CSV table of C-alpha atoms in Angstrom, one decimal:
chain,number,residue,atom,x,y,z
A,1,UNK,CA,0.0,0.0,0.0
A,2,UNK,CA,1.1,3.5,-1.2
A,3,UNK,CA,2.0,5.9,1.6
A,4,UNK,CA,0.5,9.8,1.2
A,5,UNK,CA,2.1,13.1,2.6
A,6,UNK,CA,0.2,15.9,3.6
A,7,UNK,CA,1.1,19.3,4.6
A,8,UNK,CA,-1.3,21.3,7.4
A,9,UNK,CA,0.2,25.0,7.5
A,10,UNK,CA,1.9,26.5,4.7
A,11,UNK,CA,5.5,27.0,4.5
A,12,UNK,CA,5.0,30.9,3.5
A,13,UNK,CA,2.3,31.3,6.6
A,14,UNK,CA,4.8,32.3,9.3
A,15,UNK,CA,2.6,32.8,12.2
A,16,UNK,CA,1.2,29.3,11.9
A,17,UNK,CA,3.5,26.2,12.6
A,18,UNK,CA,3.6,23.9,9.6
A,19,UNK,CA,3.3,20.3,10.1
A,20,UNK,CA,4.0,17.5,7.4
A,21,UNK,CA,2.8,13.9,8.1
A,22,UNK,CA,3.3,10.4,6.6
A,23,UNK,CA,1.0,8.1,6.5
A,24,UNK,CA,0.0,4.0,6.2
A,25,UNK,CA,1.1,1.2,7.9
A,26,UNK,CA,3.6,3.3,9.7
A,27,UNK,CA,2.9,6.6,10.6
A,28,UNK,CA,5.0,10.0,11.4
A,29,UNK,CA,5.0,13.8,11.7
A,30,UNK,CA,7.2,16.1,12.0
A,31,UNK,CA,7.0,19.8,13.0
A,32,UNK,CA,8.6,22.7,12.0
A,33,UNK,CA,7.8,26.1,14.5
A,34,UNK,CA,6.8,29.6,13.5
A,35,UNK,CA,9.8,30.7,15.3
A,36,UNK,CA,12.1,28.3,13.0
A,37,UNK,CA,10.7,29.3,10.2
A,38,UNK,CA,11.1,33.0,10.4
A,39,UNK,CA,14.8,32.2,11.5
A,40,UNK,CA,15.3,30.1,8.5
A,41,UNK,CA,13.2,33.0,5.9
A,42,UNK,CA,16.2,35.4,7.4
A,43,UNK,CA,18.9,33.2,6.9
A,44,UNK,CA,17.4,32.6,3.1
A,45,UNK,CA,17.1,36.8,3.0
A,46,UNK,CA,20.8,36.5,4.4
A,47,UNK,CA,22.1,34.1,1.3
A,48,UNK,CA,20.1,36.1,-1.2
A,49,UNK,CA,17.9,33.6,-1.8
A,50,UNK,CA,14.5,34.4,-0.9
A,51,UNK,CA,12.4,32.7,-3.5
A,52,UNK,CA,13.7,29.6,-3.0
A,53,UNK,CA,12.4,29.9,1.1
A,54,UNK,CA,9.5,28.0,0.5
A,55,UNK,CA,10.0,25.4,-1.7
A,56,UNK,CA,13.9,24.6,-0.3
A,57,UNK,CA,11.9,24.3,3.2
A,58,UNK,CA,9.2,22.0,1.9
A,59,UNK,CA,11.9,19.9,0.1
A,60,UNK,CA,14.3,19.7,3.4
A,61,UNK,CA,11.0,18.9,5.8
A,62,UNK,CA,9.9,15.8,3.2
A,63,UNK,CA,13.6,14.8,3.0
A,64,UNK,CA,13.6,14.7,6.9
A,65,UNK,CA,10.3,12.7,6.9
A,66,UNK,CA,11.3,10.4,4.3
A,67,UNK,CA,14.5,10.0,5.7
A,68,UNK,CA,13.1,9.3,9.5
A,69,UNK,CA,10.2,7.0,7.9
A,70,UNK,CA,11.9,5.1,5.1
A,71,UNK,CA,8.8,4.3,3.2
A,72,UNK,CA,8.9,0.9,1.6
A,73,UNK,CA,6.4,1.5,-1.1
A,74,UNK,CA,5.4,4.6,-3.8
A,75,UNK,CA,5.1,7.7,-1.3
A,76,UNK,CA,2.3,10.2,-3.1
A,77,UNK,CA,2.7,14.0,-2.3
A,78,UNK,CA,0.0,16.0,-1.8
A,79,UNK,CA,0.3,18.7,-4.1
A,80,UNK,CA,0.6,21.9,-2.5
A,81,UNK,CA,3.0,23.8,-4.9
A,82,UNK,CA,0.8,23.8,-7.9
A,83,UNK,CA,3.3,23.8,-11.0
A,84,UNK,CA,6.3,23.2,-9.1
A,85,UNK,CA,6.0,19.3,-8.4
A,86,UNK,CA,9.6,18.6,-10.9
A,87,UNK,CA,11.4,21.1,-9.0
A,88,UNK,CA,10.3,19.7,-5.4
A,89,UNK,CA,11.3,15.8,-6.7
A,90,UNK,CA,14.4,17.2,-8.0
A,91,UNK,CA,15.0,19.2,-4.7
A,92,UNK,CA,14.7,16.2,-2.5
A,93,UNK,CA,16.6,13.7,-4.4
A,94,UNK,CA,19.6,16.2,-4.2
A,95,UNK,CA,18.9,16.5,-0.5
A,96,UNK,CA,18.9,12.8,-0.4
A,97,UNK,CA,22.4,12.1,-2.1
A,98,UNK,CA,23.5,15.5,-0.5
A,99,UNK,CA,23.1,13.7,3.4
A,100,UNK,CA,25.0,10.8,1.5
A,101,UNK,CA,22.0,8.5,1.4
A,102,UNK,CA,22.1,8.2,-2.5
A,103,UNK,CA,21.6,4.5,-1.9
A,104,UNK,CA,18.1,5.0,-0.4
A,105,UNK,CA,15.7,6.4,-3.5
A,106,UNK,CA,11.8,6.8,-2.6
A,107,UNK,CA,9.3,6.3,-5.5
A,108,UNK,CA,8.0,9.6,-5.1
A,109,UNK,CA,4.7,11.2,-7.3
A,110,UNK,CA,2.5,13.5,-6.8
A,111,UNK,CA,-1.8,13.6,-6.3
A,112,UNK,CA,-4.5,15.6,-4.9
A,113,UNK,CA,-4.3,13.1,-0.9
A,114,UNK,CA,-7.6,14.8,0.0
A,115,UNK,CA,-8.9,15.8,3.4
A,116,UNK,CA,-10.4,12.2,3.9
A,117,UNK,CA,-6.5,10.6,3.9
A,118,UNK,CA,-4.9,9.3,6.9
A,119,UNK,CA,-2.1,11.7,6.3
A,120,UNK,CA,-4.1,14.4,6.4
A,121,UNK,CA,-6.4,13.4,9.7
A,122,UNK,CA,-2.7,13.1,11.7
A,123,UNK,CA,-1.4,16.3,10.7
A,124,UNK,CA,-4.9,17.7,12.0
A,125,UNK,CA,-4.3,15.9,15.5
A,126,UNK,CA,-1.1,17.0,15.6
A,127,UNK,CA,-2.1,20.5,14.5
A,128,UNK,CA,-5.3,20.0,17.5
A,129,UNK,CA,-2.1,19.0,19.5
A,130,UNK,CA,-4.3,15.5,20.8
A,131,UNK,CA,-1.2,14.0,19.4
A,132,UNK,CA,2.7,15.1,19.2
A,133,UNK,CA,4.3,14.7,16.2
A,134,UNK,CA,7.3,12.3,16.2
A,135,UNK,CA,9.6,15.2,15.5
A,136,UNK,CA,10.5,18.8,16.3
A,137,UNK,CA,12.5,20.3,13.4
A,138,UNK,CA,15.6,23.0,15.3
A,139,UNK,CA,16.8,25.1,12.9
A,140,UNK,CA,20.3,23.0,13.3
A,141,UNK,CA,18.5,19.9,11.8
A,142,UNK,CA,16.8,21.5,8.9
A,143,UNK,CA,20.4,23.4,7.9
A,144,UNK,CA,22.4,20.1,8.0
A,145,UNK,CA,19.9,19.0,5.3
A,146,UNK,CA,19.8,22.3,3.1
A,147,UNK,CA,23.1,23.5,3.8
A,148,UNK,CA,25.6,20.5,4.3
A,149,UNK,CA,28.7,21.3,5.8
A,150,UNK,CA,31.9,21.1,3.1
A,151,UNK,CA,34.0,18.0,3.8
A,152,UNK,CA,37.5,18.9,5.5
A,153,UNK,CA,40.4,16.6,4.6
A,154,UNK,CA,43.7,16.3,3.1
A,155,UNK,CA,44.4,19.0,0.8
A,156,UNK,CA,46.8,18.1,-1.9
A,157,UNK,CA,47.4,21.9,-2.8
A,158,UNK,CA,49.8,21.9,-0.1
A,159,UNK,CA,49.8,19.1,2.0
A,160,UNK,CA,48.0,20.3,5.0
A,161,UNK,CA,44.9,19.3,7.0
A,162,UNK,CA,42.1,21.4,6.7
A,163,UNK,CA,39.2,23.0,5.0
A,164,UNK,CA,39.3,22.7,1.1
A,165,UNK,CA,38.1,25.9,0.2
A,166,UNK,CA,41.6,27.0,1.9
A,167,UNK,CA,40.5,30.5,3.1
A,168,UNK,CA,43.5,30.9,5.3
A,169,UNK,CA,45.8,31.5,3.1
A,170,UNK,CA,47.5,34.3,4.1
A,171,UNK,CA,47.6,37.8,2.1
A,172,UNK,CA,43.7,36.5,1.4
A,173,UNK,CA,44.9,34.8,-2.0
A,174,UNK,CA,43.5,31.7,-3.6
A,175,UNK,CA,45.6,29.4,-4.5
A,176,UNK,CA,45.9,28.2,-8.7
A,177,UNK,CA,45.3,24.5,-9.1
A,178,UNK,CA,48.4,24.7,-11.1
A,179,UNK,CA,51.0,24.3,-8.5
Protein backbone atom coordinates (compact mmCIF):
# COMPACT_ATOMS: atom_id res chain seq x y z
CA UNK A 1 0.00 0.00 0.00
CA UNK A 2 1.14 3.51 -1.25
CA UNK A 3 2.05 5.90 1.56
CA UNK A 4 0.49 9.76 1.22
CA UNK A 5 2.12 13.12 2.61
CA UNK A 6 0.19 15.91 3.61
CA UNK A 7 1.10 19.35 4.56
CA UNK A 8 -1.34 21.32 7.40
CA UNK A 9 0.16 24.98 7.52
CA UNK A 10 1.91 26.46 4.68
CA UNK A 11 5.48 26.99 4.54
CA UNK A 12 5.00 30.86 3.52
CA UNK A 13 2.31 31.32 6.55
CA UNK A 14 4.79 32.28 9.30
CA UNK A 15 2.61 32.79 12.21
CA UNK A 16 1.21 29.28 11.86
CA UNK A 17 3.53 26.16 12.60
CA UNK A 18 3.61 23.85 9.64
CA UNK A 19 3.28 20.29 10.12
CA UNK A 20 3.96 17.51 7.42
CA UNK A 21 2.80 13.91 8.08
CA UNK A 22 3.34 10.36 6.60
CA UNK A 23 0.96 8.13 6.54
CA UNK A 24 0.04 4.05 6.15
CA UNK A 25 1.13 1.15 7.87
CA UNK A 26 3.63 3.29 9.65
CA UNK A 27 2.86 6.64 10.59
CA UNK A 28 4.98 10.00 11.36
CA UNK A 29 5.03 13.76 11.66
CA UNK A 30 7.22 16.13 12.03
CA UNK A 31 7.01 19.84 12.97
CA UNK A 32 8.56 22.72 11.95
CA UNK A 33 7.84 26.07 14.50
CA UNK A 34 6.83 29.65 13.52
CA UNK A 35 9.79 30.74 15.33
CA UNK A 36 12.08 28.31 13.05
CA UNK A 37 10.70 29.26 10.23
CA UNK A 38 11.07 33.05 10.45
CA UNK A 39 14.80 32.25 11.49
CA UNK A 40 15.28 30.06 8.54
CA UNK A 41 13.22 32.99 5.93
CA UNK A 42 16.25 35.39 7.44
CA UNK A 43 18.93 33.19 6.90
CA UNK A 44 17.44 32.58 3.13
CA UNK A 45 17.13 36.76 2.95
CA UNK A 46 20.83 36.52 4.42
CA UNK A 47 22.09 34.09 1.35
CA UNK A 48 20.08 36.06 -1.23
CA UNK A 49 17.87 33.56 -1.78
CA UNK A 50 14.52 34.41 -0.90
CA UNK A 51 12.44 32.72 -3.53
CA UNK A 52 13.70 29.61 -3.05
CA UNK A 53 12.44 29.92 1.09
CA UNK A 54 9.54 28.05 0.50
CA UNK A 55 10.04 25.41 -1.67
CA UNK A 56 13.91 24.59 -0.33
CA UNK A 57 11.88 24.26 3.15
CA UNK A 58 9.24 22.04 1.85
CA UNK A 59 11.86 19.93 0.11
CA UNK A 60 14.28 19.67 3.44
CA UNK A 61 11.02 18.87 5.83
CA UNK A 62 9.89 15.80 3.19
CA UNK A 63 13.60 14.85 3.05
CA UNK A 64 13.62 14.75 6.85
CA UNK A 65 10.26 12.75 6.88
CA UNK A 66 11.32 10.41 4.26
CA UNK A 67 14.47 9.96 5.71
CA UNK A 68 13.12 9.33 9.52
CA UNK A 69 10.16 7.04 7.93
CA UNK A 70 11.93 5.05 5.07
CA UNK A 71 8.78 4.27 3.23
CA UNK A 72 8.88 0.88 1.57
CA UNK A 73 6.40 1.49 -1.06
CA UNK A 74 5.40 4.58 -3.80
CA UNK A 75 5.15 7.68 -1.28
CA UNK A 76 2.25 10.18 -3.14
CA UNK A 77 2.71 13.95 -2.28
CA UNK A 78 -0.05 15.98 -1.80
CA UNK A 79 0.27 18.71 -4.08
CA UNK A 80 0.63 21.89 -2.49
CA UNK A 81 2.96 23.80 -4.85
CA UNK A 82 0.78 23.78 -7.89
CA UNK A 83 3.27 23.81 -11.01
CA UNK A 84 6.29 23.15 -9.12
CA UNK A 85 6.03 19.33 -8.37
CA UNK A 86 9.62 18.59 -10.89
CA UNK A 87 11.36 21.05 -9.02
CA UNK A 88 10.26 19.72 -5.43
CA UNK A 89 11.33 15.77 -6.70
CA UNK A 90 14.38 17.15 -8.05
CA UNK A 91 14.98 19.18 -4.75
CA UNK A 92 14.74 16.23 -2.51
CA UNK A 93 16.58 13.66 -4.43
CA UNK A 94 19.59 16.16 -4.20
CA UNK A 95 18.88 16.46 -0.45
CA UNK A 96 18.93 12.84 -0.39
CA UNK A 97 22.44 12.08 -2.06
CA UNK A 98 23.51 15.48 -0.48
CA UNK A 99 23.14 13.74 3.36
CA UNK A 100 24.96 10.78 1.53
CA UNK A 101 21.99 8.55 1.36
CA UNK A 102 22.09 8.17 -2.48
CA UNK A 103 21.55 4.54 -1.86
CA UNK A 104 18.13 5.01 -0.38
CA UNK A 105 15.70 6.36 -3.50
CA UNK A 106 11.79 6.76 -2.60
CA UNK A 107 9.33 6.34 -5.51
CA UNK A 108 8.04 9.56 -5.13
CA UNK A 109 4.74 11.20 -7.34
CA UNK A 110 2.52 13.52 -6.77
CA UNK A 111 -1.82 13.55 -6.28
CA UNK A 112 -4.50 15.56 -4.87
CA UNK A 113 -4.30 13.08 -0.93
CA UNK A 114 -7.61 14.77 0.00
CA UNK A 115 -8.90 15.76 3.42
CA UNK A 116 -10.42 12.17 3.94
CA UNK A 117 -6.53 10.64 3.91
CA UNK A 118 -4.89 9.29 6.93
CA UNK A 119 -2.11 11.66 6.30
CA UNK A 120 -4.07 14.39 6.40
CA UNK A 121 -6.38 13.39 9.71
CA UNK A 122 -2.65 13.10 11.69
CA UNK A 123 -1.43 16.26 10.74
CA UNK A 124 -4.87 17.72 12.02
CA UNK A 125 -4.28 15.92 15.52
CA UNK A 126 -1.05 17.01 15.59
CA UNK A 127 -2.09 20.53 14.46
CA UNK A 128 -5.31 19.97 17.50
CA UNK A 129 -2.10 19.00 19.49
CA UNK A 130 -4.33 15.55 20.78
CA UNK A 131 -1.17 14.02 19.44
CA UNK A 132 2.66 15.09 19.23
CA UNK A 133 4.31 14.71 16.24
CA UNK A 134 7.32 12.29 16.19
CA UNK A 135 9.59 15.22 15.48
CA UNK A 136 10.50 18.82 16.28
CA UNK A 137 12.46 20.35 13.37
CA UNK A 138 15.64 22.98 15.28
CA UNK A 139 16.79 25.13 12.85
CA UNK A 140 20.25 23.01 13.30
CA UNK A 141 18.54 19.90 11.80
CA UNK A 142 16.81 21.50 8.95
CA UNK A 143 20.43 23.41 7.87
CA UNK A 144 22.38 20.05 7.98
CA UNK A 145 19.90 19.02 5.26
CA UNK A 146 19.83 22.31 3.13
CA UNK A 147 23.15 23.45 3.83
CA UNK A 148 25.56 20.52 4.31
CA UNK A 149 28.74 21.30 5.80
CA UNK A 150 31.86 21.06 3.12
CA UNK A 151 33.97 18.00 3.75
CA UNK A 152 37.54 18.94 5.52
CA UNK A 153 40.43 16.61 4.56
CA UNK A 154 43.65 16.29 3.09
CA UNK A 155 44.38 18.98 0.81
CA UNK A 156 46.84 18.07 -1.89
CA UNK A 157 47.43 21.92 -2.84
CA UNK A 158 49.81 21.93 -0.08
CA UNK A 159 49.77 19.08 2.03
CA UNK A 160 48.04 20.29 5.02
CA UNK A 161 44.90 19.31 6.95
CA UNK A 162 42.11 21.39 6.67
CA UNK A 163 39.15 23.04 4.95
CA UNK A 164 39.30 22.69 1.08
CA UNK A 165 38.11 25.94 0.25
CA UNK A 166 41.64 27.01 1.88
CA UNK A 167 40.55 30.49 3.09
CA UNK A 168 43.45 30.90 5.29
CA UNK A 169 45.77 31.52 3.11
CA UNK A 170 47.55 34.31 4.13
CA UNK A 171 47.55 37.78 2.10
CA UNK A 172 43.65 36.54 1.37
CA UNK A 173 44.85 34.80 -2.04
CA UNK A 174 43.52 31.70 -3.64
CA UNK A 175 45.62 29.39 -4.54
CA UNK A 176 45.88 28.18 -8.66
CA UNK A 177 45.27 24.46 -9.14
CA UNK A 178 48.42 24.73 -11.08
CA UNK A 179 50.97 24.27 -8.53
Amino acid sequence: MAYQIDQSGKIEQTSLDTIIALSNNKKYCVILRRKTKRLLQEEFRLRRKPRMFIFDTFCALLTIILIKAKPTAPVFIDKEYFGNEALIKARILEFINKIGLSNYIPEIEFTLVGKNSPAHHLAAKVGNKTIKPDEVVTLEGISIVLWPQKKTGYSAINRTKGNLTQDWIPGGRKPSRSY
